[in-house]
Coordinates of C-alpha atoms and ligand atoms in Angstrom, one line a residue:
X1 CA -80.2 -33.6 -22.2
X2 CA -78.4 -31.2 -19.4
X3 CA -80.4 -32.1 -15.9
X4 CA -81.5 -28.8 -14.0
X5 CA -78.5 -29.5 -11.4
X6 CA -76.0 -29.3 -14.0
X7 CA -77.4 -25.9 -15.5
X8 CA -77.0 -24.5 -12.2
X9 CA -73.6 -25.5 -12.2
X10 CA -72.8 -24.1 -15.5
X11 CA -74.2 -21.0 -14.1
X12 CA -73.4 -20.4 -10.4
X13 CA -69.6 -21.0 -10.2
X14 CA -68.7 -23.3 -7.5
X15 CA -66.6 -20.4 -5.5
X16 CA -67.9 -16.4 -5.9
X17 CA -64.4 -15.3 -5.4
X18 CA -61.4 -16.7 -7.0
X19 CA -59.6 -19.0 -5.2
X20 CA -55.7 -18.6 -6.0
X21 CA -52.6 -20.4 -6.7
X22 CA -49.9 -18.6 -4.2
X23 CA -52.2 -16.0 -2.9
X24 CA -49.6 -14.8 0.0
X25 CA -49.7 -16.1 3.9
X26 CA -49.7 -13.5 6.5
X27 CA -48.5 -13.0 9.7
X28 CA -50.2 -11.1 12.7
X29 CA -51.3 -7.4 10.9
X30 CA -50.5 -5.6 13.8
X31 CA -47.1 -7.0 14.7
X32 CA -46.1 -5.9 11.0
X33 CA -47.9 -2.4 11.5
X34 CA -46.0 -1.7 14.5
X35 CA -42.6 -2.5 12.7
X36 CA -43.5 0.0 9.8
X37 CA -43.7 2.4 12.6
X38 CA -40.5 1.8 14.0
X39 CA -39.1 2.2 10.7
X40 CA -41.0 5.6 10.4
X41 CA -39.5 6.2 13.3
X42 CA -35.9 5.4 12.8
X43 CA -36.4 6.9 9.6
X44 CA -33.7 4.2 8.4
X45 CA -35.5 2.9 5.0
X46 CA -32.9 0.2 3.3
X47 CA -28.7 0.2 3.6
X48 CA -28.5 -2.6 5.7
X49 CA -31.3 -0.9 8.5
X50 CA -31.8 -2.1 12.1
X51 CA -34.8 -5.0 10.7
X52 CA -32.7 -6.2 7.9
X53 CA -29.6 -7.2 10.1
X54 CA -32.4 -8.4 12.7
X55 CA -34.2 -10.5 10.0
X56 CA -30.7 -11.6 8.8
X57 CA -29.8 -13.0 12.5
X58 CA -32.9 -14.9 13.2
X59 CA -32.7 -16.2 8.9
X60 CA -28.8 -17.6 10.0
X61 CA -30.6 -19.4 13.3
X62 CA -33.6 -20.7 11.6
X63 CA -31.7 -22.4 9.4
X64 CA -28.4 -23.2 10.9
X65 CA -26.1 -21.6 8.4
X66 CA -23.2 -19.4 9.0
X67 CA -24.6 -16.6 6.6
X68 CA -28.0 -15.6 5.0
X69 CA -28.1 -13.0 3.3
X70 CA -31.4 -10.8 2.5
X71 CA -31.6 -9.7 -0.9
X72 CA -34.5 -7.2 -2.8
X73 CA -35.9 -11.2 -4.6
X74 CA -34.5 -14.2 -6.0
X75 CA -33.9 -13.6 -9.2
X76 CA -31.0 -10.7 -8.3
X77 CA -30.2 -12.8 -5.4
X78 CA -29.3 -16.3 -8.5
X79 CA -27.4 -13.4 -10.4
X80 CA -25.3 -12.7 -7.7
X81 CA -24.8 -15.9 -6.5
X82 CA -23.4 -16.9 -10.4
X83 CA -21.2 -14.0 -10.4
X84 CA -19.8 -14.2 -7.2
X85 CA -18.6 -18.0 -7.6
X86 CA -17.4 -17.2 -11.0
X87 CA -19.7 -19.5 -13.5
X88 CA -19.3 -18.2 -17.0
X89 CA -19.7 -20.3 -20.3
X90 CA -22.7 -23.1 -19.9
X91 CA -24.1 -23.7 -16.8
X92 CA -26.4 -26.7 -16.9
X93 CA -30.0 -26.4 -15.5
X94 CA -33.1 -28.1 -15.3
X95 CA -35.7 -26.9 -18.0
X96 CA -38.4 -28.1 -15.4
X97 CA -38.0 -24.5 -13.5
X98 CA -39.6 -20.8 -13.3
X99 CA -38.0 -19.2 -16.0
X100 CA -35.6 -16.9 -13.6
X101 CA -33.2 -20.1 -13.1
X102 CA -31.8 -19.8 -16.9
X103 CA -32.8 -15.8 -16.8
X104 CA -29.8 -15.6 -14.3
X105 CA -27.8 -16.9 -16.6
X106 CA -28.6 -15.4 -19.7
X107 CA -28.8 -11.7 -18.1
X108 CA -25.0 -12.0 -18.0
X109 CA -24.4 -13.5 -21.1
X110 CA -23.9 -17.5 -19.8
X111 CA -26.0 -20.2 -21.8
X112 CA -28.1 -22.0 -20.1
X113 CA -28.0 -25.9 -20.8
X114 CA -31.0 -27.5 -20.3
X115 CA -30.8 -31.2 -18.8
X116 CA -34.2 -33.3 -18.0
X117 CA -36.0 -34.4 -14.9
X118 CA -36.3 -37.3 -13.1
X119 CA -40.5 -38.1 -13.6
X120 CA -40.8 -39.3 -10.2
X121 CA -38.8 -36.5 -8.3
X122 CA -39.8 -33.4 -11.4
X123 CA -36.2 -32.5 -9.9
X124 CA -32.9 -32.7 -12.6
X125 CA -32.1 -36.9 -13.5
X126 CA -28.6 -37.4 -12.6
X127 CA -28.1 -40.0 -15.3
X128 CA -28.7 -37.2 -18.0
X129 CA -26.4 -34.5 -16.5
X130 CA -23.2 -35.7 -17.5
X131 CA -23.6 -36.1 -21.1
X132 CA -24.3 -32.2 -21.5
X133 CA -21.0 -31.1 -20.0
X134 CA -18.2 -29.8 -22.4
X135 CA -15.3 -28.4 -22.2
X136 CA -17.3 -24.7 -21.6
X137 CA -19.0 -26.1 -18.4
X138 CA -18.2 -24.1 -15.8
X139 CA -21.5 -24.8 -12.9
X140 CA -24.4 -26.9 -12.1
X141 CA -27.9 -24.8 -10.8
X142 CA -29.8 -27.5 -8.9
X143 CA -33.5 -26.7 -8.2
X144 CA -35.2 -28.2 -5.0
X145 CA -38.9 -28.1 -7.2
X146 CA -42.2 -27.7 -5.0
X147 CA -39.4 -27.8 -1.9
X148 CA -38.3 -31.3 -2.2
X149 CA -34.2 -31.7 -2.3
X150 CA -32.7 -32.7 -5.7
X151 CA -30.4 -35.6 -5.7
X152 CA -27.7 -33.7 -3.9
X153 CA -25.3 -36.0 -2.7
X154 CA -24.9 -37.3 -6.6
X155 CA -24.5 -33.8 -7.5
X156 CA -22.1 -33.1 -5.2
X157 CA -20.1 -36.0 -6.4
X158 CA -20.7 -35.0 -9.9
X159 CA -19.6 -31.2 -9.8
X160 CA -16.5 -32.6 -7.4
X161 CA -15.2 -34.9 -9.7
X162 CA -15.8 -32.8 -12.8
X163 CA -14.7 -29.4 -11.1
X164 CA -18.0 -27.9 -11.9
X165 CA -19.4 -25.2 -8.9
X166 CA -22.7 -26.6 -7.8
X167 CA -25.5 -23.8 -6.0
X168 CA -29.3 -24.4 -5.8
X169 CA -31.9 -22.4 -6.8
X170 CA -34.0 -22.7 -3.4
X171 CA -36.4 -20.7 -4.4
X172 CA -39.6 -23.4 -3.1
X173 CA -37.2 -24.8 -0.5
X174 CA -37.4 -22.5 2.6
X175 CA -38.9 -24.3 5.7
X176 CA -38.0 -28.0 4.2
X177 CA -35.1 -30.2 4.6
X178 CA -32.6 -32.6 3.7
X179 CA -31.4 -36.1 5.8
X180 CA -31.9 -33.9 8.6
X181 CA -30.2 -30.6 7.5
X182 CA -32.1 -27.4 6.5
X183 CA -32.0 -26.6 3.0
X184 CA -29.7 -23.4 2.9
X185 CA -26.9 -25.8 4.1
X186 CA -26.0 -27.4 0.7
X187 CA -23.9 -26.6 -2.5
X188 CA -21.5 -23.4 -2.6
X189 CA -24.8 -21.7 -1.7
X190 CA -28.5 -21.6 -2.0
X191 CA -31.0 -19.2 -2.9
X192 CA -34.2 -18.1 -1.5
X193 CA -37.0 -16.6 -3.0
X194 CA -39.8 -14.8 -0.2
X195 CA -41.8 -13.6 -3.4
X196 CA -45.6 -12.7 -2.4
X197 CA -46.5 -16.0 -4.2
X198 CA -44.1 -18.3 -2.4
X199 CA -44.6 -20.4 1.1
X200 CA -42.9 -17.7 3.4
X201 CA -43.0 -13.7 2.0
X202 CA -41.5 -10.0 2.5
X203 CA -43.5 -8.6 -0.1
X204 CA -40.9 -9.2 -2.9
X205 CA -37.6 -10.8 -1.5
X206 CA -35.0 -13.3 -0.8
X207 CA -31.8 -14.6 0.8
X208 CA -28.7 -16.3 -0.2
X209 CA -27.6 -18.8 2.1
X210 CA -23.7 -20.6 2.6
X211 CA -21.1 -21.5 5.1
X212 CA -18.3 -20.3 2.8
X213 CA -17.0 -17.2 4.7
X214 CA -15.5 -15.3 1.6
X215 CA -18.2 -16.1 -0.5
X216 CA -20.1 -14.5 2.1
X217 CA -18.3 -11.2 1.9
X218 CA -17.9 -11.1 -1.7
X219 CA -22.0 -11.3 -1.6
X220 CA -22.1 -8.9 1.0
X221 CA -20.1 -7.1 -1.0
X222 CA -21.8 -7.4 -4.7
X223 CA -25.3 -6.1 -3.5
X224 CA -24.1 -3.7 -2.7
X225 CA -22.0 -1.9 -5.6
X226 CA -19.3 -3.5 -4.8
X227 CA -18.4 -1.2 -1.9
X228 CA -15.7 -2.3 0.4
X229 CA -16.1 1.5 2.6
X230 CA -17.2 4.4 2.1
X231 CA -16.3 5.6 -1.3
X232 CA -14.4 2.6 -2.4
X233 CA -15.4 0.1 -4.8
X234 CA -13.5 -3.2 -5.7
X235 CA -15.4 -4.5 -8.2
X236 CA -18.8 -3.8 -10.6
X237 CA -21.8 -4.6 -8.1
X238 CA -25.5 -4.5 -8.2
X239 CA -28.0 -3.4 -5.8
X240 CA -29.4 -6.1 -3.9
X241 CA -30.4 -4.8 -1.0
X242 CA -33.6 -5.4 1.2
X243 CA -35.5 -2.7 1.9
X244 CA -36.3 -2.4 6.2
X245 CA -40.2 -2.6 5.3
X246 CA -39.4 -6.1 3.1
X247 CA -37.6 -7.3 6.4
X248 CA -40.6 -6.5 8.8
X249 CA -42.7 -8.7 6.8
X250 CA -40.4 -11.3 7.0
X251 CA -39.8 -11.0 10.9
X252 CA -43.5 -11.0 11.1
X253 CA -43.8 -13.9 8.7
X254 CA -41.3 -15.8 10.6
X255 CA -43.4 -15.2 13.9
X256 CA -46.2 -17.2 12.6
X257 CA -44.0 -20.0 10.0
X258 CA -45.2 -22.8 12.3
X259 CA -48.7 -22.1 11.7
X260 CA -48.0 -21.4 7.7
X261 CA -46.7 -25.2 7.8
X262 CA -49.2 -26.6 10.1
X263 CA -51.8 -25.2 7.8
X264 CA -50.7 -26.2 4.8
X265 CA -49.8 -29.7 6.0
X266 CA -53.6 -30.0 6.9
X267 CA -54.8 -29.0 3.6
X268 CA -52.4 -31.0 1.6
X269 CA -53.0 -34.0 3.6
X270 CA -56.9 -33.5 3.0
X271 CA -56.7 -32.8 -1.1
X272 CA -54.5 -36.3 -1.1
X273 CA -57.3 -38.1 1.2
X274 CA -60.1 -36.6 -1.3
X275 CA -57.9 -37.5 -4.5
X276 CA -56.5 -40.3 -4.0
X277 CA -59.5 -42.7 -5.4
X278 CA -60.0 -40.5 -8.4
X279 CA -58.5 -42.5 -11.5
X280 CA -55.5 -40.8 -13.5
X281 CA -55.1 -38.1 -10.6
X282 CA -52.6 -38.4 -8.9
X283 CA -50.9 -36.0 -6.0
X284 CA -47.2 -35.5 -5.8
X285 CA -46.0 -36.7 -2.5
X286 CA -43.3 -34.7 -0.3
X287 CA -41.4 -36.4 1.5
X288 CA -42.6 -37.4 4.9
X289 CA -39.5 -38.0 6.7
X290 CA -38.3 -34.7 5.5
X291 CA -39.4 -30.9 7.3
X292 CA -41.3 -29.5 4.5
X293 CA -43.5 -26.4 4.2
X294 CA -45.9 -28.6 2.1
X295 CA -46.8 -25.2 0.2
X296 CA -47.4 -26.8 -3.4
X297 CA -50.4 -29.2 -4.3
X298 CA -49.2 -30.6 -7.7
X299 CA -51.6 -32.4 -9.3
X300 CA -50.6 -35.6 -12.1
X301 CA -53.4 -35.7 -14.8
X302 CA -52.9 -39.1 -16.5
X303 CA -55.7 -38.4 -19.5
X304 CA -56.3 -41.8 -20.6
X305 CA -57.5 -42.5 -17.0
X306 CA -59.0 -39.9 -16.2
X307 CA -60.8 -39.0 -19.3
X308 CA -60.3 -35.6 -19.5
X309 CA -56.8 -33.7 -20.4
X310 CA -55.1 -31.5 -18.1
X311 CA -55.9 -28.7 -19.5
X312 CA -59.5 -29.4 -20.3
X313 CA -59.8 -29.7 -16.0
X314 CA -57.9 -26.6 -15.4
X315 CA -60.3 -24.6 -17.4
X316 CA -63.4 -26.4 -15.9
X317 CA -61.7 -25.6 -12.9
X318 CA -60.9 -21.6 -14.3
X319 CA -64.8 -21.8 -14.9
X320 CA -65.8 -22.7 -11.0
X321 CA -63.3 -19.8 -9.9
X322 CA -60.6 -22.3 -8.8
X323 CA -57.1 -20.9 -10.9
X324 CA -55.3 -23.8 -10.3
X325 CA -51.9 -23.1 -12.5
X326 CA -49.5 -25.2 -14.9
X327 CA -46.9 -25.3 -13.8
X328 CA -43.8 -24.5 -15.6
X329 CA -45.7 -24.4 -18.6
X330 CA -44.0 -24.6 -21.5
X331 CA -41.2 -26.1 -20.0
X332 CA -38.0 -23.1 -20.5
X333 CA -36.7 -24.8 -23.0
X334 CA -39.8 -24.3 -25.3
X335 CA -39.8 -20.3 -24.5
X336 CA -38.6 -17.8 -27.0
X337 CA -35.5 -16.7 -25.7
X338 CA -34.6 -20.7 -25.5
X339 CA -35.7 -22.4 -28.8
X340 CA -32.1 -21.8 -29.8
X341 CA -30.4 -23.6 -27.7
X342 CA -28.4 -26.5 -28.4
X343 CA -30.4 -28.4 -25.4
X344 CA -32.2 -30.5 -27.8
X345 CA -35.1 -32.7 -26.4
X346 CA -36.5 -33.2 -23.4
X347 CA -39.1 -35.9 -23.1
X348 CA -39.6 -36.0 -19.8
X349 CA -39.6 -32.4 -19.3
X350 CA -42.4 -32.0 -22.3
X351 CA -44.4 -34.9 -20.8
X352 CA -44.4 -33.6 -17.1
X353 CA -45.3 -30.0 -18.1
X354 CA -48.2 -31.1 -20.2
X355 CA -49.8 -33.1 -16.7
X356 CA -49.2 -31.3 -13.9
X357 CA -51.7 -28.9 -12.6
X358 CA -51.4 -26.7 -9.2
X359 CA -54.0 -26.2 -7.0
X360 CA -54.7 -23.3 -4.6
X361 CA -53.0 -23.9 -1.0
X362 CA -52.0 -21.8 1.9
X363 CA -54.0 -20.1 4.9
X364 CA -56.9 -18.8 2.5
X365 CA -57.8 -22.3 1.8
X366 CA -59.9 -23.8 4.1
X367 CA -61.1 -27.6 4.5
X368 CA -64.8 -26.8 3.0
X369 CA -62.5 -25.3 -0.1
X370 CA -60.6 -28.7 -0.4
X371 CA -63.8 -31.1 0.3
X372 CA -65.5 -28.7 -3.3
X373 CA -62.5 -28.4 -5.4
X374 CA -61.9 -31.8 -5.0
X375 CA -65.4 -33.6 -5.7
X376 CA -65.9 -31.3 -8.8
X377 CA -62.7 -32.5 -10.0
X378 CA -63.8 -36.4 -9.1
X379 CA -66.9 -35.3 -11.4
X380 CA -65.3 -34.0 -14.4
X381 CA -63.6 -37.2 -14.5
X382 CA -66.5 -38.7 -14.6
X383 CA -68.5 -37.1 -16.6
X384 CA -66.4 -37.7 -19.7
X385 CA -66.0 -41.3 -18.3
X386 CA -69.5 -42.5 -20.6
X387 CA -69.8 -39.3 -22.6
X388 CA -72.7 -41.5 -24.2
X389 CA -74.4 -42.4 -21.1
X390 CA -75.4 -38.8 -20.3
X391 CA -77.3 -37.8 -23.7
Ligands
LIG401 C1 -40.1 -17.7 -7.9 C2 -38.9 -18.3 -8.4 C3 -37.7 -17.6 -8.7 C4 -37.6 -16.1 -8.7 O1 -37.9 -15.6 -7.4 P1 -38.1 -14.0 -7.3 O2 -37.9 -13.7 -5.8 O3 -39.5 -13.7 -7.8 O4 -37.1 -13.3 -8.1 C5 -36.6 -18.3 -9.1 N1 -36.6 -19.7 -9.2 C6 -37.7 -20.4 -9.0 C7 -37.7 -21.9 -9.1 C8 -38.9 -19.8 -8.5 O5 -40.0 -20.5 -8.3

């Protein structure tokens, strides 16, 4: 028999309004009004405007680099970035990524070579890289998933030894860091992603960050059709550029990234003290030693613990209004364009994207948000606990 409680709960979702996975933080409204009317004002949209090379210089200081460069998002930004250092061939990659990491390469007609993840970092196992390089390896694509660092001192040592370029897709990474260095700092390069979704946003976005000087210019450069000066082009470009209202909202986003982190510290830390009784859940822990922008609250559903699959919760969880997300579900490998390639299997990669679950955090989630989410979670596990018990 269903009790009268749990009636109203099939009916009267826990939250009216839907609670979201990477709904975007925002900086002080005004500050960013009065910046589109500078622009209006200047009447200097994009080509490298007066808020682009100002959101450039305080990018370069905020994370100690010699260049950062703002590109239109991340994806154009990892295209550039490939051509620029000169990967062609196979590239190897995790599979355990947002499907732009392997678009990059694919777009310009590089395979993508899917190597497994570590289960207790979700970031690329060393130990399984070098057995997928061949003689057509020309690069390694590190991704720092949910902001923590990949192993990149082994990588380092790996691409070194084999001659293989080494760049990170950064795109979760921006605000953490690494033995003490902000990520930006490591590899040939790194790239940013300031997507509306991610920790820190202009709207759509990003940045490639290195302290190689001619890499640098070539970049510089490449996003911008390959001009050199006016009217003179030295080699096939793109346009990359970041538009002047893109690089308000990050100046105004940057204004407030203490608070961001601060906030999303508080919430992370409160979802972990809520969980972390509940059987067969178990939160992914950041590193603490680390600076980290604690934007991701990934979730481990261990089934046989907790009773119920992963995603079983996520659509009890869909039903309360909470769209917590799977995250990278399938696993790239498994997507269409993909199948084909000679990456073979990836156990760990399968395993991890059938458990993990992301729930909603940033500045629209609020303490009250975390205490609900997380005891209707502790009662689903429950309730299939002694399915019998309950008739
Ligand atoms: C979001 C994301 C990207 C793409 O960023 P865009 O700015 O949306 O192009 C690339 N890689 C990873 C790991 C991402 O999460």
């Amino acid at each position: 028999m269903v009790k009268d409680s749990d009636l109203n709960e099939l009916s009267t979702p826990l939250f009216l309004k839907p609670l979201h996975v990477g709904r975007p933080n925002v900086g002080n409204r005004d500050r960013f009004l009065k910046r589109v009317h500078e622009i209006f004002d200047q009447m200097w949209f994009t080509n490298g405007g007066i808020l682009v090379q100002q959101f450039e210089k305080e990018l370069t200081r905020y994370l100690g680099v010699k260049h950062c460069i703002p590109v239109c998002n991340a994806t154009l930004g990892l295209e550039i970035a490939i051509r620029a250092i000169g990967m062609q061939a196979e590239v190897l990659v995790p599979s355990f990524t947002f499907v732009a990491t392997p678009h990059s390469l694919a777009w310009q007609g590089i395979t993508p070579v899917f190597c497994d993840v570590n289960p207790l970092t979700h970031n690329l196992d060393i130990r399984k890289i070098e057995k997928k390089i061949t003689p057509r390896t020309t690069g390694i694509i590190g991704v720092h998933v949910w902001g923590n660092a990949c192993e990149i001192e082994a990588l380092t040592e790996l691409a070194k030894r084999r001659n293989l370029h080494l760049i990170f897709d950064a795109a979760h990474a921006f605000g953490c860091s690494h033995q003490g260095k902000m990520i930006g700092n490591f590899g040939a390069l790194e790239v940013f992603s300031f997507h509306a979704t991610k920790f820190f946003n202009t709207f759509e976005g990003g940045a490639i960050a290195t302290n190689n000087d001619d890499l640098a210019a070539k970049i510089r450069l490449m996003k911008n059709f390959g001009f050199s000066a006016m009217d003179q082009v030295i080699f096939p470009g793109t346009n990359g550029k970041m538009t002047e209202i893109a690089a308000a909202m990050g100046l105004t986003s940057l204004e407030s990234i203490n608070e961001f982190i601060a906030c999303n510290k508080r919430n992370y830390d409160l979802y972990r003290q809520c969980l972390q009784s509940v059987p067969g859940i178990k939160v992914f822990e950041h590193p603490s030693e680390q600076r980290h922008n604690y934007q991701y609250v990934i979730l481990e559903i261990n089934e046989d613990e907790f009773k119920m699959n992963r995603d079983s919760l996520m659509e009890a969880l869909h039903s309360q209004n909470v769209l917590a997300r799977r995250y990278f579900f399938p696993g790239c490998h498994q997507m269409k364009p993909y199948q084909t390639n000679p990456s073979a299997h990836l156990e760990q990669t399968d395993a991890l994207s059938s458990r993990v679950l992301s729930l909603p955090n940033g500045t629209s989630v609020n303490e009250r948000d975390i205490r609900a989410i997380a005891s209707f979670i502790r009662k689903c596990g429950k309730q299939r606990k002694n399915p019998t018990k309950e008739i």
